[in-house]
PDB file of C-alpha atoms in Angstrom:
ATOM      1  CA  MET A   1      73.646  96.313  97.248  1.00 74.00           C
ATOM      2  CA  GLY A   2      73.598  99.878  98.472  1.00 75.00           C
ATOM      3  CA  GLU A   3      70.419  99.134 100.434  1.00 81.00           C
ATOM      4  CA  TYR A   4      72.017  96.194 102.247  1.00 77.00           C
ATOM      5  CA  THR A   5      75.439  97.570 103.171  1.00 81.00           C
ATOM      6  CA  LYS A   6      76.726 100.326 105.410  1.00 85.00           C
ATOM      7  CA  LEU A   7      79.498 101.336 103.025  1.00 81.00           C
ATOM      8  CA  ILE A   8      80.634 100.741  99.474  1.00 85.00           C
ATOM      9  CA  THR A   9      83.655 102.817  98.547  1.00 85.00           C
ATOM     10  CA  LYS A  10      87.061 102.462  96.964  1.00 85.00           C
ATOM     11  CA  GLY A  11      90.579 102.916  98.215  1.00 87.00           C
ATOM     12  CA  THR A  12      93.012 105.800  97.904  1.00 89.00           C
ATOM     13  CA  THR A  13      96.466 106.042  96.350  1.00 89.00           C
ATOM     14  CA  PRO A  14      99.327 106.754  98.770  1.00 92.00           C
ATOM     15  CA  LYS A  15     101.620 109.681  97.995  1.00 92.00           C
ATOM     16  CA  ASP A  16     104.672 107.767  99.234  1.00 91.00           C
ATOM     17  CA  LYS A  17     105.314 105.066  96.611  1.00 87.00           C
ATOM     18  CA  THR A  18     108.294 103.420  98.359  1.00 89.00           C
ATOM     19  CA  GLY A  19     106.198 100.523  99.711  1.00 89.00           C
ATOM     20  CA  ILE A  20     107.879 100.912 103.086  1.00 91.00           C
ATOM     21  CA  GLY A  21     106.004 101.305 106.360  1.00 95.00           C
ATOM     22  CA  ASP A  22     104.167  99.529 109.152  1.00 96.00           C
ATOM     23  CA  VAL A  23     100.717  99.123 107.565  1.00 97.00           C
ATOM     24  CA  ASN A  24      99.843  96.530 104.904  1.00 97.00           C
ATOM     25  CA  PHE A  25      98.790  98.010 101.575  1.00 96.00           C
ATOM     26  CA  VAL A  26      96.586  95.739  99.466  1.00 96.00           C
ATOM     27  CA  LYS A  27      96.476  95.960  95.658  1.00 95.00           C
ATOM     28  CA  VAL A  28      94.561  93.850  93.125  1.00 94.00           C
ATOM     29  CA  GLU A  29      97.643  91.755  92.423  1.00 95.00           C
ATOM     30  CA  ASN A  30      97.779  90.823  96.129  1.00 96.00           C
ATOM     31  CA  ILE A  31      94.491  88.902  95.828  1.00 96.00           C
ATOM     32  CA  THR A  32      94.818  85.309  94.650  1.00 94.00           C
ATOM     33  CA  ASN A  33      92.141  82.614  94.916  1.00 91.00           C
ATOM     34  CA  GLY A  34      90.153  84.644  97.419  1.00 92.00           C
ATOM     35  CA  LYS A  35      93.114  85.248  99.745  1.00 95.00           C
ATOM     36  CA  ILE A  36      95.037  88.452 100.425  1.00 97.00           C
ATOM     37  CA  TYR A  37      98.840  88.351 100.272  1.00 95.00           C
ATOM     38  CA  PRO A  38     100.025  91.911 101.019  1.00 88.00           C
ATOM     39  CA  VAL A  39     103.604  92.727 100.109  1.00 89.00           C
ATOM     40  CA  ASN A  40     103.592  96.538 100.058  1.00 93.00           C
ATOM     41  CA  LYS A  41     103.364  98.809 103.061  1.00 96.00           C
ATOM     42  CA  VAL A  42     102.435 102.402 103.847  1.00 96.00           C
ATOM     43  CA  LYS A  43     103.514 104.531 106.750  1.00 96.00           C
ATOM     44  CA  GLN A  44     101.231 104.759 109.788  1.00 96.00           C
ATOM     45  CA  LYS A  45     101.126 108.555 109.350  1.00 95.00           C
ATOM     46  CA  GLU A  46      99.595 108.202 105.848  1.00 95.00           C
ATOM     47  CA  HIS A  47      97.205 105.472 107.051  1.00 96.00           C
ATOM     48  CA  ASP A  48      95.924 107.786 109.795  1.00 95.00           C
ATOM     49  CA  SER A  49      95.649 110.929 107.656  1.00 95.00           C
ATOM     50  CA  TYR A  50      94.606 111.186 104.000  1.00 94.00           C
ATOM     51  CA  LEU A  51      94.301 107.381 103.556  1.00 94.00           C
ATOM     52  CA  LYS A  52      91.864 107.223 106.494  1.00 93.00           C
ATOM     53  CA  ARG A  53      88.771 106.606 104.343  1.00 90.00           C
ATOM     54  CA  SER A  54      90.318 103.482 102.782  1.00 94.00           C
ATOM     55  CA  ARG A  55      91.396 101.782 106.007  1.00 96.00           C
ATOM     56  CA  LEU A  56      90.318  98.161 105.984  1.00 96.00           C
ATOM     57  CA  GLU A  57      88.371  96.430 108.735  1.00 96.00           C
ATOM     58  CA  GLU A  58      87.909  92.776 109.554  1.00 96.00           C
ATOM     59  CA  LYS A  59      85.195  91.159 107.369  1.00 94.00           C
ATOM     60  CA  ASP A  60      85.360  93.867 104.684  1.00 95.00           C
ATOM     61  CA  ILE A  61      84.966  92.355 101.254  1.00 95.00           C
ATOM     62  CA  LEU A  62      87.336  93.577  98.562  1.00 96.00           C
ATOM     63  CA  PHE A  63      86.199  93.469  94.931  1.00 93.00           C
ATOM     64  CA  SER A  64      88.556  94.502  92.141  1.00 92.00           C
ATOM     65  CA  ILE A  65      87.116  97.258  89.948  1.00 89.00           C
ATOM     66  CA  ALA A  66      90.200  98.141  87.883  1.00 88.00           C
ATOM     67  CA  GLY A  67      92.801  96.104  86.058  1.00 83.00           C
ATOM     68  CA  THR A  68      91.865  92.470  86.636  1.00 85.00           C
ATOM     69  CA  LEU A  69      88.134  92.857  87.281  1.00 89.00           C
ATOM     70  CA  GLY A  70      86.135  90.719  89.703  1.00 90.00           C
ATOM     71  CA  ARG A  71      88.729  89.382  92.138  1.00 93.00           C
ATOM     72  CA  THR A  72      87.249  89.022  95.620  1.00 94.00           C
ATOM     73  CA  ALA A  73      88.607  88.467  99.118  1.00 95.00           C
ATOM     74  CA  ILE A  74      87.551  88.850 102.731  1.00 95.00           C
ATOM     75  CA  VAL A  75      89.745  90.974 104.982  1.00 97.00           C
ATOM     76  CA  THR A  76      90.923  88.915 107.942  1.00 96.00           C
ATOM     77  CA  LYS A  77      92.250  90.162 111.259  1.00 97.00           C
ATOM     78  CA  SER A  78      95.673  88.677 110.434  1.00 96.00           C
ATOM     79  CA  ILE A  79      96.476  91.356 107.799  1.00 97.00           C
ATOM     80  CA  LEU A  80      95.332  94.344 109.853  1.00 97.00           C
ATOM     81  CA  PRO A  81      96.140  97.162 110.038  1.00 97.00           C
ATOM     82  CA  ALA A  82      95.730  97.506 106.274  1.00 97.00           C
ATOM     83  CA  ASN A  83      94.741  99.939 103.565  1.00 96.00           C
ATOM     84  CA  THR A  84      93.924  99.667  99.862  1.00 95.00           C
ATOM     85  CA  ASN A  85      94.034 101.640  96.628  1.00 93.00           C
ATOM     86  CA  GLN A  86      91.376 102.838  94.189  1.00 92.00           C
ATOM     87  CA  ALA A  87      91.423  99.620  92.144  1.00 92.00           C
ATOM     88  CA  LEU A  88      89.575  97.793  94.927  1.00 94.00           C
ATOM     89  CA  ALA A  89      86.049  98.423  96.125  1.00 92.00           C
ATOM     90  CA  ILE A  90      85.452  98.014  99.845  1.00 93.00           C
ATOM     91  CA  ILE A  91      82.107  96.481 100.841  1.00 92.00           C
ATOM     92  CA  ARG A  92      81.420  96.878 104.564  1.00 91.00           C
ATOM     93  CA  GLY A  93      78.577  96.199 106.955  1.00 89.00           C
ATOM     94  CA  TYR A  94      76.609  93.926 104.645  1.00 85.00           C
ATOM     95  CA  ASP A  95      73.375  92.206 105.649  1.00 82.00           C
ATOM     96  CA  PHE A  96      74.332  88.934 103.952  1.00 83.00           C
ATOM     97  CA  ASP A  97      76.160  85.800 104.967  1.00 87.00           C
ATOM     98  CA  THR A  98      79.817  86.434 104.042  1.00 87.00           C
ATOM     99  CA  ASP A  99      80.210  83.194 102.082  1.00 87.00           C
ATOM    100  CA  PHE A 100      76.976  83.882 100.190  1.00 87.00           C
ATOM    101  CA  LEU A 101      78.128  87.372  99.196  1.00 88.00           C
ATOM    102  CA  ILE A 102      81.593  86.198  98.100  1.00 88.00           C
ATOM    103  CA  THR A 103      80.046  83.351  96.099  1.00 89.00           C
ATOM    104  CA  SER A 104      77.576  85.745  94.479  1.00 89.00           C
ATOM    105  CA  LEU A 105      80.276  88.271  93.551  1.00 89.00           C
ATOM    106  CA  SER A 106      82.387  85.465  92.078  1.00 87.00           C
ATOM    107  CA  GLY A 107      79.465  83.893  90.186  1.00 87.00           C
ATOM    108  CA  ASN A 108      78.477  83.821  86.539  1.00 90.00           C
ATOM    109  CA  VAL A 109      75.959  86.691  86.745  1.00 90.00           C
ATOM    110  CA  VAL A 110      78.626  89.127  87.956  1.00 86.00           C
ATOM    111  CA  LYS A 111      81.252  87.734  85.561  1.00 87.00           C
ATOM    112  CA  GLU A 112      78.847  88.265  82.644  1.00 88.00           C
ATOM    113  CA  TYR A 113      78.080  91.813  83.843  1.00 85.00           C
ATOM    114  CA  ILE A 114      81.816  92.562  84.003  1.00 80.00           C
ATOM    115  CA  ARG A 115      82.336  91.130  80.521  1.00 80.00           C
ATOM    116  CA  ARG A 116      79.612  93.359  79.070  1.00 81.00           C
ATOM    117  CA  ASN A 117      80.159  96.581  81.032  1.00 75.00           C
ATOM    118  CA  PRO A 118      83.817  97.533  81.538  1.00 62.00           C
ATOM    119  CA  THR A 119      84.913 101.079  80.879  1.00 68.00           C
ATOM    120  CA  VAL A 120      87.632 100.640  78.277  1.00 65.00           C
ATOM    121  CA  GLY A 121      90.752 102.750  78.519  1.00 64.00           C
ATOM    122  CA  ALA A 122      94.343 102.228  79.563  1.00 62.00           C
ATOM    123  CA  GLN A 123      92.977  99.482  81.804  1.00 67.00           C
ATOM    124  CA  PRO A 124      89.429  98.140  82.159  1.00 69.00           C
ATOM    125  CA  ASN A 125      87.417  99.315  85.151  1.00 70.00           C
ATOM    126  CA  LEU A 126      83.937  99.301  86.652  1.00 74.00           C
ATOM    127  CA  SER A 127      82.298 102.288  88.247  1.00 66.00           C
TER     128      SER A 127
END
């Protein structure tokens, strides 16, 4: 996928853990059935400074790589501005149809890969 995307990265953990602010903060547990339901927030100052590399953009695809592996969702304009943590991979600027990519990431081949390849520790994760 690296050849067909502009960016694949993961989010960053905010220092302020209060969940209060103006910017949506998306975690794995905020993704259900392919939709994003943000409930936590971060301050605009954090979003613009050290969390800058994990700012979300419209049409980014989120893929959970820690905790509950393999959840996917498309970032929509309605949740922006938004940011995410290190448990979610951000896939941006892909040369695929969005529905095709989401379907592929949610398919049996990826599910089987996840089942066979998690890093086991306090919580499963993919690198």
